Amino acid sequence: MQFSHRAVRLALPYYSGTLQFAHTMSLHDWIPEPTILHEVAEKLRNNTALAIKDHNKVDYPVYLAHVLAYLVDEQDDVRAFAGRLIINDLILAIRQSSLAAGTYLKAAVLHALHHSSSTPHTRATTLELLGTILIGVDEKYWPDCPQQLCSALESDHVDFTESILDLLKRWARHFQYRLDSNSSRQQSLVLVFANTLSIIDHNSSTIRVNSLATLTYLISNDTYLLLPYIDNFITALLRHHANSDTSLKNLVAQAFASLLSSKRYLEMLLPYVATRVGEIMLSYLKEDSPVIVLQSMRFWLNLVQSTAVDFRLISFLPRLIPLLLRAMTFDRTKLWLYDSPEHPQKSFDCTPDDSTTNDADYCNLPQDALNRWCVRKSAADLLDCLAQNHCTDISKITIDTLTDKLASDDWLQRELATLLAGAMACTDFAREHLLIFVPTFIAQLEHAPALLKETTCWTLTRLSRWYLANSAVFSEHLEQNDNFLAILHAILGRFHDRHLKVRQAAYGAVADLGLYAKQNLVPYTDIIVPQLIRAFDDPPRTTNTIVVLYDALHYFAEAAGPTLRSHQHATELLLILSTEWSLTPVDDTSTRDGVVALLRATSAVVNALDTATIAESHVLVCARAIDIIRECLLRYQAWKQDPATGVRAQPDEWLLTYGFALLSSLSSVAGFDIAPRFTGGDDEPDFVSLVYLCLTHQTPPVRQAAYGLLGDLAIHAFPLLKPHLPAIVKVFLRQLDAHLEHGEQRDDPVVHHRYTSHLYNREEDSIRALANACWAVSEVVVQHSEDDITFRPLVLRLLAKATPLLAPQNFLDQLRLNVADLVRRVALIHPEYAAPLLPEFVRGWLDVISKMVNATEKGSMFLAFFSTVLQNPTAIDKCLRLVCQTFLAWGHPPTLEIDTMFEKILQDAQCRDPASWQLQISLLDTVSRRRLSERYDL
């Protein structure tokens, strides 16, 4: 059988608009060779076709696409097999295709999607291929693909429209928060939004739901481009809010919450809040579906946090608070889930928000139980925010309920009252109403059901946090056996409760106090440390329990700091950690959360203790940590060499992040030589070379921690680092180039941190990583002070690339400060390196200096600056007034050396150009002119 490109004419179009594109592009730009096409089709029929990566024929992927789209006489399985081969090696398929062939491939894919000859099987394969192109490929390959798909939304075939809309929904969700980043995405954003909005009232419930989901994802970009459509979108939401479809109601609530959190769309929604939208969201709080209730609470939380709508909120409080209390009530029929060992549900998590155990304990819960747990937590969070902003109004509504329910004979009603008290414990409500209930709460910890004990731990923790935050008010009582000490002893007593969930709540309470109270917790070190030590000996040891205990030790050690050094149990703490490391398997992924928590705890304890006297304990700690980190790094090395192994083959990024942090702490320990532990065996790569690989890791915190470790090694073990210096500096220079030219391209600028419930911004994290890199390289410069013939050109390039970051822009202050410190260190050692470039960054450098507070650091910065100016005096001719203003505004008396240098710079400038000198000095403010006259007689 002969095959030719004329196969494209065999069938009528399924949707004619796109076929025209396919037809014209396919005929004029690329034509398949019949012989090759016949060979490919024959191998597909025999199921012997090679994968793209194993095939060396030019444009082989395009022949596969031709089979998928145009060989209508072939069996479905053959055509779908061709599409599957493209999906499996899509990136390679794109690389192997010429420009014309690539255009033909796109046309063929669209033809396979739209044409009536495509069967459900081939169309499903084509949809999967398009989904992979939309999400898994650089958008530069096919930037207008979403726009071309939009035209298909007008099809009369409902199932086809549903499929296309599902693709666009996945695209919108994948690029959520970042569709406004370039022009091609902006065009697609507007066109997809407009076309999707036009079919939101479709007869198909699936199309309505997917349309609303797509629109909700798109508005999260918060771009001005969508402003013309927002009013129509709000009107559509109001039309569909009463729909009986639970999924649609959930999306309506989610959309209103997203609009309310937007800076650009908030004003457009506000007129509706006080009338229809507020009433709708109140009604959604009464829904049986916990998912809808959660989205409604998100709306109310955004409303509370918006300062522009306080007056609109107050009128809803009398009806909102009872609904929140209803949501906070534990379902009596679900108590069996709480007590079930298979479902470790917790009524409330006392651990801090960035604890390693945040919500991970609940991944095995049934989805309904998980949602209802989140409803309780969200209701309490919302009540907390309300109390922060409207304490007086909330108090009037809740105080009678709190008093009555605490006196109830029903322990679930007492649990609700305790939860209510905890939600409001960090406000002035505590001082006015809650202190009298402290004995009641403490009594509940002795003989009560586990759920009530756990909630009481959480409430007492928040009340303790309020106590310590207001320690100045209670300074006369805190050091006596008053309320706080009674609370602390009560919580520590639950360390040994027979119920594991109560223990976890008590451990989490100490972690929470360590995180928020910090140094205010120091006076109670003698009470807390022995109980922490005893807790490690209490069986049974479950993964969840031990992880929360590690967190408690971690945050308490950070809070106590150097106070632990003189503590009688200091040695015992580190020995316990050594034992924990000996019990921790290196390659067991099931204990990953425990390893991360142990890394964090060990790092905090090592930083806190004066460990020179107990360095023997470090040997085991360091050995086990390095074993785990080395194994992670070897896996990362293997993955970088063969990314085809998949994402799951990569090591856990947080093991690397906290592992590097621990090694940084260990490298700084006095009397402990970490260098021998970093030398690899005969068959193992050097440890520093493995760390070097992580300087380009895709996760910013890993890069930041890797640079941090290299900076500490530069200080404490420089010989280890010296062979790798040129490579390290070159990587840093490439990252500076990327940042300065177009900013780093991020796959997920805003994502959920794995160990925190908060969103974090990946763009900011990338800048922080770059700031850490500046610091690490500056430490390298200090250690490598000799004028090395190979290192000198790198330092010159480093200055040329880094100094533009000193310009006042939207960079984080820490990045600019670290760049200035890098320039300072170079200038103090080799001012002649920085002097030629000084005119380009003098204003930025002075701006950073003017914002510095520490007198010693500022003096060192002025010393470096003046040393550089003396090497290139004319660099400041155009900004002499700014130099004088910045230096004379410094209230701290300068050293004799700095004073002398400044005077010489002034005299040289006056001699070079007296007229310019006179003009710039006359522009100084009165205080600066007086100081100039008094100090230098000028």
CSV table of C-alpha atoms in Angstrom, one decimal, residues 8 18 74 206 230 257 308 423 448 503 649 663 722 754 857 907 919:
chain,number,residue,atom,x,y,z
A,8,VAL,CA,-4.8,14.7,4.5
A,18,THR,CA,-8.4,24.6,12.5
A,74,GLU,CA,-5.1,2.3,9.9
A,206,THR,CA,-19.3,19.5,33.0
A,230,ILE,CA,-14.4,41.0,36.0
A,257,ALA,CA,-12.4,34.3,47.8
A,308,ALA,CA,-10.8,48.4,53.4
A,423,ALA,CA,-8.7,30.8,69.2
A,448,ALA,CA,-10.5,14.0,80.6
A,503,ARG,CA,1.9,13.6,74.1
A,649,ALA,CA,14.8,9.5,41.3
A,663,LEU,CA,27.1,20.5,58.3
A,722,LYS,CA,40.6,25.5,47.2
A,754,ARG,CA,6.3,21.3,51.9
A,857,GLU,CA,30.2,47.2,59.9
A,907,GLN,CA,41.5,68.1,49.6
A,919,LEU,CA,29.1,74.2,44.0
